[in-house]
JSON list of C-alpha atoms in Angstrom, two decimals:
[
{"chain": "A", "resi": 1, "resn": "MET", "atom": "CA", "xyz": [86.15, 100.37, 34.35]},
{"chain": "A", "resi": 2, "resn": "THR", "atom": "CA", "xyz": [84.78, 103.65, 33.20]},
{"chain": "A", "resi": 3, "resn": "ILE", "atom": "CA", "xyz": [84.04, 107.26, 34.08]},
{"chain": "A", "resi": 4, "resn": "GLN", "atom": "CA", "xyz": [81.32, 109.06, 32.11]},
{"chain": "A", "resi": 5, "resn": "LEU", "atom": "CA", "xyz": [81.01, 112.78, 31.37]},
{"chain": "A", "resi": 6, "resn": "THR", "atom": "CA", "xyz": [77.73, 114.49, 30.58]},
{"chain": "A", "resi": 7, "resn": "ALA", "atom": "CA", "xyz": [77.73, 116.96, 27.70]},
{"chain": "A", "resi": 8, "resn": "ALA", "atom": "CA", "xyz": [77.76, 119.88, 30.17]},
{"chain": "A", "resi": 9, "resn": "ALA", "atom": "CA", "xyz": [80.76, 118.48, 32.12]},
{"chain": "A", "resi": 10, "resn": "ARG", "atom": "CA", "xyz": [82.63, 117.73, 28.91]},
{"chain": "A", "resi": 11, "resn": "GLN", "atom": "CA", "xyz": [82.08, 121.27, 27.62]},
{"chain": "A", "resi": 12, "resn": "ARG", "atom": "CA", "xyz": [83.22, 122.83, 30.91]},
{"chain": "A", "resi": 13, "resn": "MET", "atom": "CA", "xyz": [86.36, 120.67, 30.93]},
{"chain": "A", "resi": 14, "resn": "GLN", "atom": "CA", "xyz": [87.12, 121.52, 27.29]},
{"chain": "A", "resi": 15, "resn": "ASP", "atom": "CA", "xyz": [86.84, 125.22, 28.18]},
{"chain": "A", "resi": 16, "resn": "TYR", "atom": "CA", "xyz": [89.38, 124.81, 31.01]},
{"chain": "A", "resi": 17, "resn": "LEU", "atom": "CA", "xyz": [91.75, 122.73, 28.89]},
{"chain": "A", "resi": 18, "resn": "ALA", "atom": "CA", "xyz": [91.71, 125.27, 26.06]},
{"chain": "A", "resi": 19, "resn": "LYS", "atom": "CA", "xyz": [92.95, 127.99, 28.45]},
{"chain": "A", "resi": 20, "resn": "ASP", "atom": "CA", "xyz": [96.08, 126.08, 29.56]},
{"chain": "A", "resi": 21, "resn": "PRO", "atom": "CA", "xyz": [98.57, 125.07, 26.86]},
{"chain": "A", "resi": 22, "resn": "ARG", "atom": "CA", "xyz": [100.40, 122.78, 29.33]},
{"chain": "A", "resi": 23, "resn": "ALA", "atom": "CA", "xyz": [97.25, 120.75, 30.01]},
{"chain": "A", "resi": 24, "resn": "CYS", "atom": "CA", "xyz": [97.22, 117.12, 28.89]},
{"chain": "A", "resi": 25, "resn": "GLY", "atom": "CA", "xyz": [93.85, 116.33, 30.45]},
{"chain": "A", "resi": 26, "resn": "VAL", "atom": "CA", "xyz": [91.70, 116.61, 33.55]},
{"chain": "A", "resi": 27, "resn": "ARG", "atom": "CA", "xyz": [92.78, 114.81, 36.73]},
{"chain": "A", "resi": 28, "resn": "PHE", "atom": "CA", "xyz": [89.82, 113.32, 38.62]},
{"chain": "A", "resi": 29, "resn": "GLY", "atom": "CA", "xyz": [90.38, 111.81, 42.04]},
{"chain": "A", "resi": 30, "resn": "ILE", "atom": "CA", "xyz": [89.59, 111.75, 45.71]},
{"chain": "A", "resi": 31, "resn": "LYS", "atom": "CA", "xyz": [91.07, 113.06, 48.93]},
{"chain": "A", "resi": 32, "resn": "ARG", "atom": "CA", "xyz": [90.33, 112.39, 52.57]},
{"chain": "A", "resi": 33, "resn": "THR", "atom": "CA", "xyz": [88.16, 115.24, 53.77]},
{"chain": "A", "resi": 34, "resn": "GLY", "atom": "CA", "xyz": [84.82, 116.24, 55.25]},
{"chain": "A", "resi": 35, "resn": "CYS", "atom": "CA", "xyz": [82.56, 114.50, 57.68]},
{"chain": "A", "resi": 36, "resn": "SER", "atom": "CA", "xyz": [81.94, 111.46, 55.47]},
{"chain": "A", "resi": 37, "resn": "GLY", "atom": "CA", "xyz": [85.51, 110.55, 54.60]},
{"chain": "A", "resi": 38, "resn": "PHE", "atom": "CA", "xyz": [86.27, 111.42, 50.95]},
{"chain": "A", "resi": 39, "resn": "GLY", "atom": "CA", "xyz": [85.86, 114.40, 48.68]},
{"chain": "A", "resi": 40, "resn": "TYR", "atom": "CA", "xyz": [86.25, 114.60, 44.91]},
{"chain": "A", "resi": 41, "resn": "THR", "atom": "CA", "xyz": [89.05, 116.50, 43.20]},
{"chain": "A", "resi": 42, "resn": "VAL", "atom": "CA", "xyz": [89.01, 117.88, 39.66]},
{"chain": "A", "resi": 43, "resn": "ASP", "atom": "CA", "xyz": [92.14, 119.64, 38.40]},
{"chain": "A", "resi": 44, "resn": "ILE", "atom": "CA", "xyz": [94.01, 120.35, 35.20]},
{"chain": "A", "resi": 45, "resn": "ALA", "atom": "CA", "xyz": [96.66, 117.65, 34.62]},
{"chain": "A", "resi": 46, "resn": "THR", "atom": "CA", "xyz": [100.01, 118.53, 33.10]},
{"chain": "A", "resi": 47, "resn": "THR", "atom": "CA", "xyz": [101.47, 114.99, 33.30]},
{"chain": "A", "resi": 48, "resn": "VAL", "atom": "CA", "xyz": [100.33, 111.39, 33.23]},
{"chain": "A", "resi": 49, "resn": "ALA", "atom": "CA", "xyz": [102.06, 109.13, 35.76]},
{"chain": "A", "resi": 50, "resn": "GLY", "atom": "CA", "xyz": [102.75, 105.43, 35.35]},
{"chain": "A", "resi": 51, "resn": "ASP", "atom": "CA", "xyz": [100.09, 104.54, 37.91]},
{"chain": "A", "resi": 52, "resn": "ASP", "atom": "CA", "xyz": [97.36, 106.61, 36.20]},
{"chain": "A", "resi": 53, "resn": "THR", "atom": "CA", "xyz": [94.44, 105.25, 34.20]},
{"chain": "A", "resi": 54, "resn": "VAL", "atom": "CA", "xyz": [93.38, 107.43, 31.27]},
{"chain": "A", "resi": 55, "resn": "PHE", "atom": "CA", "xyz": [89.84, 107.59, 29.91]},
{"chain": "A", "resi": 56, "resn": "GLU", "atom": "CA", "xyz": [89.01, 109.57, 26.80]},
{"chain": "A", "resi": 57, "resn": "GLN", "atom": "CA", "xyz": [85.55, 110.79, 25.93]},
{"chain": "A", "resi": 58, "resn": "ASP", "atom": "CA", "xyz": [84.87, 113.04, 22.96]},
{"chain": "A", "resi": 59, "resn": "GLY", "atom": "CA", "xyz": [88.30, 114.64, 23.09]},
{"chain": "A", "resi": 60, "resn": "VAL", "atom": "CA", "xyz": [88.58, 115.04, 26.86]},
{"chain": "A", "resi": 61, "resn": "ARG", "atom": "CA", "xyz": [91.27, 112.98, 28.55]},
{"chain": "A", "resi": 62, "resn": "LEU", "atom": "CA", "xyz": [90.27, 112.12, 32.11]},
{"chain": "A", "resi": 63, "resn": "ILE", "atom": "CA", "xyz": [93.21, 110.96, 34.23]},
{"chain": "A", "resi": 64, "resn": "VAL", "atom": "CA", "xyz": [92.56, 108.91, 37.39]},
{"chain": "A", "resi": 65, "resn": "GLU", "atom": "CA", "xyz": [95.22, 107.68, 39.81]},
{"chain": "A", "resi": 66, "resn": "ARG", "atom": "CA", "xyz": [95.03, 103.88, 40.02]},
{"chain": "A", "resi": 67, "resn": "LYS", "atom": "CA", "xyz": [94.51, 103.81, 43.80]},
{"chain": "A", "resi": 68, "resn": "ALA", "atom": "CA", "xyz": [91.45, 106.11, 43.49]},
{"chain": "A", "resi": 69, "resn": "LEU", "atom": "CA", "xyz": [89.83, 104.07, 40.72]},
{"chain": "A", "resi": 70, "resn": "PRO", "atom": "CA", "xyz": [87.98, 101.54, 42.95]},
{"chain": "A", "resi": 71, "resn": "PHE", "atom": "CA", "xyz": [86.30, 104.46, 44.72]},
{"chain": "A", "resi": 72, "resn": "VAL", "atom": "CA", "xyz": [85.18, 106.31, 41.57]},
{"chain": "A", "resi": 73, "resn": "ASP", "atom": "CA", "xyz": [84.75, 103.58, 38.94]},
{"chain": "A", "resi": 74, "resn": "GLY", "atom": "CA", "xyz": [81.39, 104.01, 37.22]},
{"chain": "A", "resi": 75, "resn": "THR", "atom": "CA", "xyz": [80.97, 107.63, 38.28]},
{"chain": "A", "resi": 76, "resn": "GLU", "atom": "CA", "xyz": [79.09, 110.03, 36.04]},
{"chain": "A", "resi": 77, "resn": "ILE", "atom": "CA", "xyz": [80.38, 113.61, 36.20]},
{"chain": "A", "resi": 78, "resn": "ASP", "atom": "CA", "xyz": [77.94, 116.40, 35.40]},
{"chain": "A", "resi": 79, "resn": "PHE", "atom": "CA", "xyz": [78.24, 120.19, 35.50]},
{"chain": "A", "resi": 80, "resn": "GLN", "atom": "CA", "xyz": [75.28, 122.21, 36.78]},
{"chain": "A", "resi": 81, "resn": "ARG", "atom": "CA", "xyz": [74.43, 125.85, 37.18]},
{"chain": "A", "resi": 82, "resn": "GLN", "atom": "CA", "xyz": [71.96, 126.96, 39.86]},
{"chain": "A", "resi": 83, "resn": "GLY", "atom": "CA", "xyz": [71.53, 130.70, 40.02]},
{"chain": "A", "resi": 84, "resn": "LEU", "atom": "CA", "xyz": [74.96, 132.22, 40.56]},
{"chain": "A", "resi": 85, "resn": "ASN", "atom": "CA", "xyz": [76.50, 128.86, 41.55]},
{"chain": "A", "resi": 86, "resn": "ALA", "atom": "CA", "xyz": [78.14, 126.43, 39.15]},
{"chain": "A", "resi": 87, "resn": "THR", "atom": "CA", "xyz": [79.67, 123.11, 40.17]},
{"chain": "A", "resi": 88, "resn": "PHE", "atom": "CA", "xyz": [80.58, 119.62, 39.09]},
{"chain": "A", "resi": 89, "resn": "VAL", "atom": "CA", "xyz": [78.10, 117.00, 40.34]},
{"chain": "A", "resi": 90, "resn": "PHE", "atom": "CA", "xyz": [79.12, 113.37, 40.83]},
{"chain": "A", "resi": 91, "resn": "ARG", "atom": "CA", "xyz": [76.84, 110.35, 40.57]},
{"chain": "A", "resi": 92, "resn": "ASN", "atom": "CA", "xyz": [78.99, 107.62, 42.10]},
{"chain": "A", "resi": 93, "resn": "PRO", "atom": "CA", "xyz": [77.55, 104.08, 42.32]},
{"chain": "A", "resi": 94, "resn": "ASN", "atom": "CA", "xyz": [80.22, 103.20, 44.91]},
{"chain": "A", "resi": 95, "resn": "ALA", "atom": "CA", "xyz": [79.12, 105.85, 47.42]},
{"chain": "A", "resi": 96, "resn": "THR", "atom": "CA", "xyz": [77.22, 104.38, 50.33]},
{"chain": "A", "resi": 97, "resn": "GLY", "atom": "CA", "xyz": [76.52, 107.72, 51.98]},
{"chain": "A", "resi": 98, "resn": "GLU", "atom": "CA", "xyz": [77.06, 111.48, 51.76]},
{"chain": "A", "resi": 99, "resn": "CYS", "atom": "CA", "xyz": [77.33, 114.22, 54.31]},
{"chain": "A", "resi": 100, "resn": "GLY", "atom": "CA", "xyz": [74.39, 116.60, 54.62]},
{"chain": "A", "resi": 101, "resn": "CYS", "atom": "CA", "xyz": [76.07, 119.35, 52.61]},
{"chain": "A", "resi": 102, "resn": "GLY", "atom": "CA", "xyz": [77.10, 116.98, 49.79]},
{"chain": "A", "resi": 103, "resn": "GLU", "atom": "CA", "xyz": [80.80, 117.88, 50.02]},
{"chain": "A", "resi": 104, "resn": "SER", "atom": "CA", "xyz": [82.02, 114.41, 50.99]},
{"chain": "A", "resi": 105, "resn": "PHE", "atom": "CA", "xyz": [81.03, 110.78, 50.58]},
{"chain": "A", "resi": 106, "resn": "THR", "atom": "CA", "xyz": [81.55, 107.35, 52.14]},
{"chain": "A", "resi": 107, "resn": "VAL", "atom": "CA", "xyz": [82.30, 104.03, 50.52]},
{"chain": "A", "resi": 108, "resn": "GLU", "atom": "CA", "xyz": [82.02, 100.61, 52.04]},
{"chain": "A", "resi": 109, "resn": "THR", "atom": "CA", "xyz": [85.43, 99.15, 52.73]},
{"chain": "A", "resi": 110, "resn": "PRO", "atom": "CA", "xyz": [86.01, 95.43, 52.19]},
{"chain": "A", "resi": 111, "resn": "ALA", "atom": "CA", "xyz": [86.13, 93.38, 55.40]}
]
């Protein structure tokens, strides 16, 4: 099980973490939203719960709730700038579809 960060995503996360002395890492997860079912969440984490999985890459601790892990395992997180816009971009091998605007994704559920 793994989550990968590109150099750009890692740098962006390090910048956020440096601004918050309470931060113990970056929480990466999912929530039910959008027209496809799930959306990604990226927030500063101030605690690690017992049901969290922690990945560390080049000094960035990425914290994922255990129940979200099957949906995001293998995801590569990138950070891209396009004109005035800047956003995290997710390359998730588990996603079986995305909505037209790219805000949400679908995964196949076991039968």
